[in-house]
mmCIF file of C-alpha atoms in Angstrom:
data_model
loop_
_atom_site.group_PDB
_atom_site.id
_atom_site.type_symbol
_atom_site.label_atom_id
_atom_site.label_comp_id
_atom_site.label_asym_id
_atom_site.label_seq_id
_atom_site.Cartn_x
_atom_site.Cartn_y
_atom_site.Cartn_z
ATOM 1 C CA UNK W 254 -24.212 7.920 12.980
ATOM 2 C CA UNK W 255 -20.701 9.496 12.848
ATOM 3 C CA UNK W 256 -18.868 9.471 9.578
ATOM 4 C CA UNK W 257 -15.266 8.699 9.139
ATOM 5 C CA UNK W 258 -12.935 8.970 6.081
ATOM 6 C CA UNK W 259 -9.823 6.747 5.621
ATOM 7 C CA UNK W 260 -6.808 6.492 3.710
ATOM 8 C CA UNK W 261 -7.045 8.242 0.207
ATOM 9 C CA UNK W 262 -5.183 8.027 -2.949
ATOM 10 C CA UNK W 263 -4.847 10.829 -5.465
ATOM 11 C CA UNK W 264 -3.983 10.084 -9.011
ATOM 12 C CA UNK W 265 -2.902 12.723 -11.580
ATOM 13 C CA UNK W 266 -2.702 11.549 -15.143
ATOM 14 C CA UNK W 267 -2.578 14.754 -17.828
ATOM 15 C CA UNK W 268 -5.436 17.068 -17.079
ATOM 16 C CA UNK W 269 -7.441 14.621 -15.010
ATOM 17 C CA UNK W 270 -7.117 13.999 -11.033
ATOM 18 C CA UNK W 271 -8.801 10.836 -9.634
ATOM 19 C CA UNK W 272 -9.309 10.706 -5.942
ATOM 20 C CA UNK W 273 -9.646 7.152 -4.233
ATOM 21 C CA UNK W 274 -11.195 7.391 -0.861
ATOM 22 C CA UNK W 275 -13.297 5.259 1.704
ATOM 23 C CA UNK W 276 -15.999 6.280 4.116
ATOM 24 C CA UNK W 277 -17.469 4.554 7.193
ATOM 25 C CA UNK W 278 -19.547 5.004 10.201
ATOM 26 C CA UNK W 279 -18.466 4.565 13.880
ATOM 27 C CA UNK W 280 -16.041 1.993 13.046
ATOM 28 C CA UNK W 281 -14.185 0.334 9.959
ATOM 29 C CA UNK W 282 -16.580 -2.619 10.581
ATOM 30 C CA UNK W 283 -19.805 -0.578 9.675
ATOM 31 C CA UNK W 284 -20.819 0.696 6.534
ATOM 32 C CA UNK W 285 -17.271 0.986 5.125
ATOM 33 C CA UNK W 286 -17.845 2.176 1.398
ATOM 34 C CA UNK W 287 -15.178 2.923 -1.149
ATOM 35 C CA UNK W 288 -15.440 5.457 -3.902
ATOM 36 C CA UNK W 289 -13.639 7.450 -6.687
ATOM 37 C CA UNK W 290 -14.239 11.040 -8.074
ATOM 38 C CA UNK W 291 -12.789 13.090 -10.590
ATOM 39 C CA UNK W 292 -11.666 16.549 -11.535
ATOM 40 C CA UNK W 293 -10.728 17.981 -14.905
ATOM 41 C CA UNK W 294 -9.911 21.428 -13.828
ATOM 42 C CA UNK W 295 -6.862 21.331 -11.429
ATOM 43 C CA UNK W 296 -8.942 20.023 -8.279
ATOM 44 C CA UNK W 297 -11.251 23.116 -8.413
ATOM 45 C CA UNK W 298 -14.381 21.184 -9.077
ATOM 46 C CA UNK W 299 -15.010 17.528 -8.682
ATOM 47 C CA UNK W 300 -17.550 14.864 -10.076
ATOM 48 C CA UNK W 301 -19.967 13.321 -7.857
ATOM 49 C CA UNK W 302 -18.642 10.212 -5.934
ATOM 50 C CA UNK W 303 -19.065 6.913 -7.666
ATOM 51 C CA UNK W 304 -18.484 3.470 -6.078
ATOM 52 C CA UNK W 305 -15.463 1.452 -6.834
ATOM 53 C CA UNK W 306 -16.145 -1.311 -9.356
ATOM 54 C CA UNK W 307 -17.723 -4.600 -8.338
ATOM 55 C CA UNK W 308 -16.834 -6.018 -5.053
ATOM 56 C CA UNK W 309 -14.319 -3.267 -4.280
ATOM 57 C CA UNK W 310 -17.272 -0.950 -3.445
ATOM 58 C CA UNK W 311 -17.018 -2.246 0.062
ATOM 59 C CA UNK W 312 -14.357 -2.907 2.352
ATOM 60 C CA UNK W 313 -11.529 -1.960 0.145
ATOM 61 C CA UNK W 314 -8.469 0.564 0.102
ATOM 62 C CA UNK W 315 -6.670 1.730 -2.861
ATOM 63 C CA UNK W 316 -2.818 2.092 -2.657
ATOM 64 C CA UNK W 317 -0.208 3.863 -4.949
ATOM 65 C CA UNK W 318 -0.793 3.520 -8.563
ATOM 66 C CA UNK W 319 1.913 2.975 -11.158
ATOM 67 C CA UNK W 320 2.000 3.438 -15.148
ATOM 68 C CA UNK W 321 3.446 0.541 -16.947
ATOM 69 C CA UNK W 322 5.721 0.717 -19.914
ATOM 70 C CA UNK W 323 3.042 -0.007 -22.259
ATOM 71 C CA UNK W 324 0.847 2.629 -20.672
ATOM 72 C CA UNK W 325 -1.601 1.063 -18.673
ATOM 73 C CA UNK W 326 -2.570 2.425 -15.227
ATOM 74 C CA UNK W 327 -2.176 -0.284 -12.392
ATOM 75 C CA UNK W 328 -3.734 0.215 -9.105
ATOM 76 C CA UNK W 329 -3.262 -2.020 -6.193
ATOM 77 C CA UNK W 330 -6.112 -2.847 -3.813
ATOM 78 C CA UNK W 331 -6.693 -4.448 -0.540
ATOM 79 C CA UNK W 332 -10.150 -5.935 0.046
ATOM 80 C CA UNK W 333 -11.763 -7.568 2.789
ATOM 81 C CA UNK W 334 -14.175 -10.509 2.546
ATOM 82 C CA UNK W 335 -15.095 -10.458 6.219
ATOM 83 C CA UNK W 336 -15.553 -13.389 8.589
ATOM 84 C CA UNK W 337 -17.283 -16.581 7.768
ATOM 85 C CA UNK W 338 -21.004 -16.600 8.014
ATOM 86 C CA UNK W 339 -22.588 -16.587 11.717
ATOM 87 C CA UNK W 340 -19.996 -14.504 13.307
ATOM 88 C CA UNK W 341 -21.882 -12.054 15.723
ATOM 89 C CA UNK W 342 -21.735 -8.369 15.251
ATOM 90 C CA UNK W 343 -19.853 -6.538 17.934
ATOM 91 C CA UNK W 344 -21.687 -3.547 19.530
ATOM 92 C CA UNK W 345 -20.332 -0.227 18.483
ATOM 93 C CA UNK W 346 -18.709 0.652 21.702
ATOM 94 C CA UNK W 347 -16.536 -2.637 21.461
ATOM 95 C CA UNK W 348 -12.845 -1.741 22.535
ATOM 96 C CA UNK W 349 -10.098 -2.133 21.733
ATOM 97 C CA UNK W 350 -10.333 -1.232 18.062
ATOM 98 C CA UNK W 351 -8.771 -4.499 16.951
ATOM 99 C CA UNK W 352 -11.663 -6.487 18.041
ATOM 100 C CA UNK W 353 -13.763 -4.825 15.583
ATOM 101 C CA UNK W 354 -11.277 -5.776 12.943
ATOM 102 C CA UNK W 355 -11.292 -9.283 13.895
ATOM 103 C CA UNK W 356 -14.850 -9.432 13.466
ATOM 104 C CA UNK W 357 -15.303 -7.383 10.066
ATOM 105 C CA UNK W 358 -12.013 -6.145 8.566
ATOM 106 C CA UNK W 359 -10.741 -9.746 8.045
ATOM 107 C CA UNK W 360 -9.945 -12.309 5.320
ATOM 108 C CA UNK W 361 -7.972 -9.884 3.177
ATOM 109 C CA UNK W 362 -7.360 -10.041 -0.530
ATOM 110 C CA UNK W 363 -5.010 -8.312 -2.709
ATOM 111 C CA UNK W 364 -4.931 -7.357 -6.191
ATOM 112 C CA UNK W 365 -4.510 -4.767 -8.946
ATOM 113 C CA UNK W 366 -6.863 -2.823 -10.959
ATOM 114 C CA UNK W 367 -5.769 -2.165 -14.695
ATOM 115 C CA UNK W 368 -6.929 0.547 -17.031
ATOM 116 C CA UNK W 369 -5.978 0.604 -20.691
ATOM 117 C CA UNK W 370 -7.937 3.993 -21.360
ATOM 118 C CA UNK W 371 -6.646 6.469 -18.850
ATOM 119 C CA UNK W 372 -8.788 5.592 -16.047
ATOM 120 C CA UNK W 373 -12.276 5.344 -17.734
ATOM 121 C CA UNK W 374 -12.935 1.761 -17.264
ATOM 122 C CA UNK W 375 -11.091 -0.646 -15.081
ATOM 123 C CA UNK W 376 -10.529 -4.615 -14.822
ATOM 124 C CA UNK W 377 -9.853 -6.367 -11.677
ATOM 125 C CA UNK W 378 -7.138 -8.938 -11.233
ATOM 126 C CA UNK W 379 -5.856 -11.058 -8.408
ATOM 127 C CA UNK W 380 -7.203 -12.349 -5.160
ATOM 128 C CA UNK W 381 -3.869 -12.839 -3.198
ATOM 129 C CA UNK W 382 -4.076 -14.204 0.300
ATOM 130 C CA UNK W 383 -1.591 -14.329 3.181
ATOM 131 C CA UNK W 384 -2.912 -16.980 5.275
ATOM 132 C CA UNK W 385 -5.855 -19.664 4.607
ATOM 133 C CA UNK W 386 -7.082 -18.507 7.999
ATOM 134 C CA UNK W 387 -10.335 -16.579 7.154
ATOM 135 C CA UNK W 388 -10.386 -14.873 10.639
ATOM 136 C CA UNK W 389 -6.896 -13.166 9.934
ATOM 137 C CA UNK W 390 -7.059 -9.437 9.864
ATOM 138 C CA UNK W 391 -4.539 -6.836 9.505
ATOM 139 C CA UNK W 392 -3.689 -3.768 7.254
ATOM 140 C CA UNK W 393 -2.241 -5.130 3.784
ATOM 141 C CA UNK W 394 -0.946 -1.951 2.576
ATOM 142 C CA UNK W 395 0.267 -3.534 -0.600
ATOM 143 C CA UNK W 396 2.699 -1.796 -2.992
ATOM 144 C CA UNK W 397 3.537 -2.796 -6.484
ATOM 145 C CA UNK W 398 6.645 -2.180 -8.989
ATOM 146 C CA UNK W 399 7.050 -3.247 -12.723
ATOM 147 C CA UNK W 400 9.903 -5.433 -13.187
ATOM 148 C CA UNK W 401 11.717 -6.841 -16.503
ATOM 149 C CA UNK W 402 10.397 -9.173 -18.776
ATOM 150 C CA UNK W 403 6.598 -8.119 -18.145
ATOM 151 C CA UNK W 404 6.590 -9.244 -14.686
ATOM 152 C CA UNK W 405 4.935 -7.044 -11.702
ATOM 153 C CA UNK W 406 5.896 -7.541 -8.107
ATOM 154 C CA UNK W 407 3.710 -6.882 -5.124
ATOM 155 C CA UNK W 408 4.996 -6.532 -1.476
ATOM 156 C CA UNK W 409 2.310 -6.865 1.395
ATOM 157 C CA UNK W 410 2.326 -5.754 4.789
ATOM 158 C CA UNK W 411 1.596 -8.904 7.198
ATOM 159 C CA UNK W 412 0.818 -8.058 10.669
ATOM 160 C CA UNK W 413 1.502 -10.679 13.227
ATOM 161 C CA UNK W 414 2.776 -13.303 10.726
ATOM 162 C CA UNK W 415 6.322 -13.547 11.515
ATOM 163 C CA UNK W 416 7.619 -9.968 11.392
ATOM 164 C CA UNK W 417 8.426 -9.847 7.579
ATOM 165 C CA UNK W 418 6.927 -8.502 4.433
ATOM 166 C CA UNK W 419 5.152 -11.031 2.116
ATOM 167 C CA UNK W 420 5.617 -11.066 -1.706
ATOM 168 C CA UNK W 421 3.514 -11.994 -4.720
ATOM 169 C CA UNK W 422 4.528 -11.904 -8.262
ATOM 170 C CA UNK W 423 2.442 -11.675 -11.670
ATOM 171 C CA UNK W 424 4.400 -12.859 -14.693
ATOM 172 C CA UNK W 425 2.068 -11.258 -17.214
ATOM 173 C CA UNK W 426 2.129 -7.498 -16.158
ATOM 174 C CA UNK W 427 -0.543 -7.815 -13.326
ATOM 175 C CA UNK W 428 -3.207 -9.929 -14.994
ATOM 176 C CA UNK W 429 -2.917 -13.364 -13.175
ATOM 177 C CA UNK W 430 -1.550 -13.711 -9.623
ATOM 178 C CA UNK W 431 -1.063 -16.625 -7.161
ATOM 179 C CA UNK W 432 -3.522 -17.665 -4.627
ATOM 180 C CA UNK W 433 -1.230 -16.823 -1.815
ATOM 181 C CA UNK W 434 1.919 -14.652 -1.132
ATOM 182 C CA UNK W 435 4.937 -16.035 0.292
ATOM 183 C CA UNK W 436 7.107 -14.876 3.064
ATOM 184 C CA UNK W 437 10.157 -12.902 2.351
ATOM 185 C CA UNK W 438 13.265 -12.443 4.744
ATOM 186 C CA UNK W 439 12.683 -8.633 4.649
ATOM 187 C CA UNK W 440 12.164 -7.649 8.356
ATOM 188 C CA UNK W 441 8.972 -5.579 8.866
ATOM 189 C CA UNK W 442 7.036 -4.615 12.008
ATOM 190 C CA UNK W 443 3.623 -4.296 10.425
ATOM 191 C CA UNK W 444 4.134 -0.969 8.594
ATOM 192 C CA UNK W 445 3.828 0.578 5.164
ATOM 193 C CA UNK W 446 6.853 0.137 2.833
ATOM 194 C CA UNK W 447 7.163 1.498 -0.818
ATOM 195 C CA UNK W 448 8.718 0.260 -3.812
ATOM 196 C CA UNK W 449 10.546 2.460 -6.447
ATOM 197 C CA UNK W 450 11.536 1.282 -10.152
ATOM 198 C CA UNK W 451 15.137 2.141 -11.048
ATOM 199 C CA UNK W 452 15.293 0.121 -14.617
ATOM 200 C CA UNK W 453 14.737 -3.365 -15.373
ATOM 201 C CA UNK W 454 15.102 -5.554 -12.475
ATOM 202 C CA UNK W 455 16.777 -2.568 -10.175
ATOM 203 C CA UNK W 456 14.121 -1.664 -7.563
ATOM 204 C CA UNK W 457 14.314 0.504 -4.336
ATOM 205 C CA UNK W 458 12.714 -0.256 -1.001
ATOM 206 C CA UNK W 459 11.849 2.318 1.571
ATOM 207 C CA UNK W 460 10.846 0.483 4.711
ATOM 208 C CA UNK W 461 11.408 -0.036 8.632
ATOM 209 C CA UNK W 462 13.814 -3.179 8.579
ATOM 210 C CA UNK W 463 12.733 -4.060 12.091
ATOM 211 C CA UNK W 464 10.417 -7.052 13.022
ATOM 212 C CA UNK W 465 9.073 -5.180 16.051
ATOM 213 C CA UNK W 466 9.311 -1.562 15.856
ATOM 214 C CA UNK W 467 8.933 1.172 13.291
ATOM 215 C CA UNK W 468 12.466 2.554 13.374
ATOM 216 C CA UNK W 469 14.889 2.732 11.837
ATOM 217 C CA UNK W 470 13.840 4.154 8.208
ATOM 218 C CA UNK W 471 16.060 2.381 5.681
ATOM 219 C CA UNK W 472 16.763 2.397 1.775
ATOM 220 C CA UNK W 473 17.534 -0.990 0.356
ATOM 221 C CA UNK W 474 18.178 -1.777 -3.231
ATOM 222 C CA UNK W 475 17.804 -4.905 -5.318
ATOM 223 C CA UNK W 476 19.336 -5.535 -8.649
ATOM 224 C CA UNK W 477 17.789 -8.926 -9.463
ATOM 225 C CA UNK W 478 14.175 -8.405 -9.297
ATOM 226 C CA UNK W 479 13.824 -8.450 -5.425
ATOM 227 C CA UNK W 480 15.513 -11.729 -4.710
ATOM 228 C CA UNK W 481 18.407 -10.178 -2.938
ATOM 229 C CA UNK W 482 18.956 -6.581 -1.311
ATOM 230 C CA UNK W 483 22.762 -6.131 -1.416
ATOM 231 C CA UNK W 484 22.513 -2.420 -0.825
ATOM 232 C CA UNK W 485 21.293 -1.445 2.581
ATOM 233 C CA UNK W 486 21.416 2.184 4.128
ATOM 234 C CA UNK W 487 19.760 3.449 7.228
ATOM 235 C CA UNK W 488 18.439 6.943 6.297
ATOM 236 C CA UNK W 489 16.911 7.918 9.769
ATOM 237 C CA UNK W 490 18.139 6.073 12.824
ATOM 238 C CA UNK W 491 15.262 6.972 15.241
ATOM 239 C CA UNK W 492 12.570 9.421 15.613
ATOM 240 C CA UNK W 493 13.107 12.986 16.826
ATOM 241 C CA UNK W 494 11.304 11.882 19.974
ATOM 242 C CA UNK W 495 13.970 9.114 20.837
ATOM 243 C CA UNK W 496 14.034 5.300 20.300
ATOM 244 C CA UNK W 497 10.640 4.650 21.247
ATOM 245 C CA UNK W 498 9.116 7.044 18.714
ATOM 246 C CA UNK W 499 7.999 5.533 15.311
ATOM 247 C CA UNK W 500 8.948 6.455 11.695
ATOM 248 C CA UNK W 501 5.808 6.065 9.689
ATOM 249 C CA UNK W 502 4.297 5.951 6.209
ATOM 250 C CA UNK W 503 7.230 6.868 3.881
ATOM 251 C CA UNK W 504 6.089 7.820 0.454
ATOM 252 C CA UNK W 505 7.770 9.706 -2.539
ATOM 253 C CA UNK W 506 9.298 9.313 -5.860
ATOM 254 C CA UNK W 507 12.592 9.062 -7.823
ATOM 255 C CA UNK W 508 13.913 11.964 -9.881
ATOM 256 C CA UNK W 509 14.093 11.692 -13.663
ATOM 257 C CA UNK W 510 17.740 11.475 -13.581
ATOM 258 C CA UNK W 511 17.617 8.510 -10.875
ATOM 259 C CA UNK W 512 20.038 10.304 -8.734
ATOM 260 C CA UNK W 513 17.617 11.061 -5.916
ATOM 261 C CA UNK W 514 14.838 9.632 -3.909
ATOM 262 C CA UNK W 515 12.411 12.449 -2.633
ATOM 263 C CA UNK W 516 10.135 11.272 0.044
ATOM 264 C CA UNK W 517 8.308 12.392 3.179
ATOM 265 C CA UNK W 518 7.398 10.516 6.453
ATOM 266 C CA UNK W 519 5.485 10.780 9.443
ATOM 267 C CA UNK W 520 7.719 11.126 12.591
ATOM 268 C CA UNK W 521 5.939 9.694 15.430
ATOM 269 C CA UNK W 522 2.332 11.131 14.615
ATOM 270 C CA UNK W 523 3.309 14.802 14.911
ATOM 271 C CA UNK W 524 5.836 15.817 12.472
ATOM 272 C CA UNK W 525 5.943 15.549 8.621
ATOM 273 C CA UNK W 526 9.600 15.326 7.525
ATOM 274 C CA UNK W 527 10.913 15.643 3.875
ATOM 275 C CA UNK W 528 13.920 13.744 2.979
ATOM 276 C CA UNK W 529 16.132 13.607 -0.103
ATOM 277 C CA UNK W 530 18.129 10.462 -0.258
ATOM 278 C CA UNK W 531 21.176 10.418 -2.898
ATOM 279 C CA UNK W 532 20.927 6.963 -4.932
ATOM 280 C CA UNK W 533 24.176 5.468 -5.333
ATOM 281 C CA UNK W 534 26.234 5.788 -8.600
ATOM 282 C CA UNK W 535 25.586 2.059 -9.628
ATOM 283 C CA UNK W 536 21.978 3.095 -10.087
ATOM 284 C CA UNK W 537 22.396 6.558 -11.670
ATOM 285 C CA UNK W 538 25.041 5.645 -13.866
ATOM 286 C CA UNK W 539 27.189 8.742 -12.867
#
């Protein structure tokens, strides 16, 4: 067998670093396992990998964590239940890769892992679906943000489901979630988007506002808990390789004074680019 490793998430809390990662053999449809491991000495040495809790030990990706106002760690997950019983297993040489996805990486469920003790123990919450079709497959790449009044919002990438992001909301800080996410009117071509809290119900969204292509890269801001997005600004109009190039996987953080969004993105699979975006005065208050 050949081994592979998928997306990783590194969480740093105080002196402890926690790495969430996945492994597989040959394709994502085979032996996909999900793990966590820890370092308490600045990533010099690491504990032995341990499986993610419960069902999340298999067919799961972990996404960007947040720390809530009451000190909990909230980590979004995308988990795949797989196809209905009786679906034949494809041979390892099956091409293209999405045929394997259709067979095994299907029936996605989205939720949040919560920890009240700094990541020692975890509780799983949520089983959010995009569609009732159990054969649906796609990379969810969900992202969460804490809103006002104890609410938590989640955006979900929804490949081939109308060219928009989907949305789910928890009204009790990430403990309970709806069975199904709902369509938004936010254009998305099937790409990762990230959320950044700016205080109360003010949220920044970094994404590709295009239903069919991963460009441009834009900053949108909502002031009403992600109901409307009146502030819209294109940051990068197109790839350095021209209009056919793709702008992928933006991720970063907001400065403490809320004046800057610092992030990096993948420019057409061969350049890593840093960008510092000045936030509008109505966010920073200056």
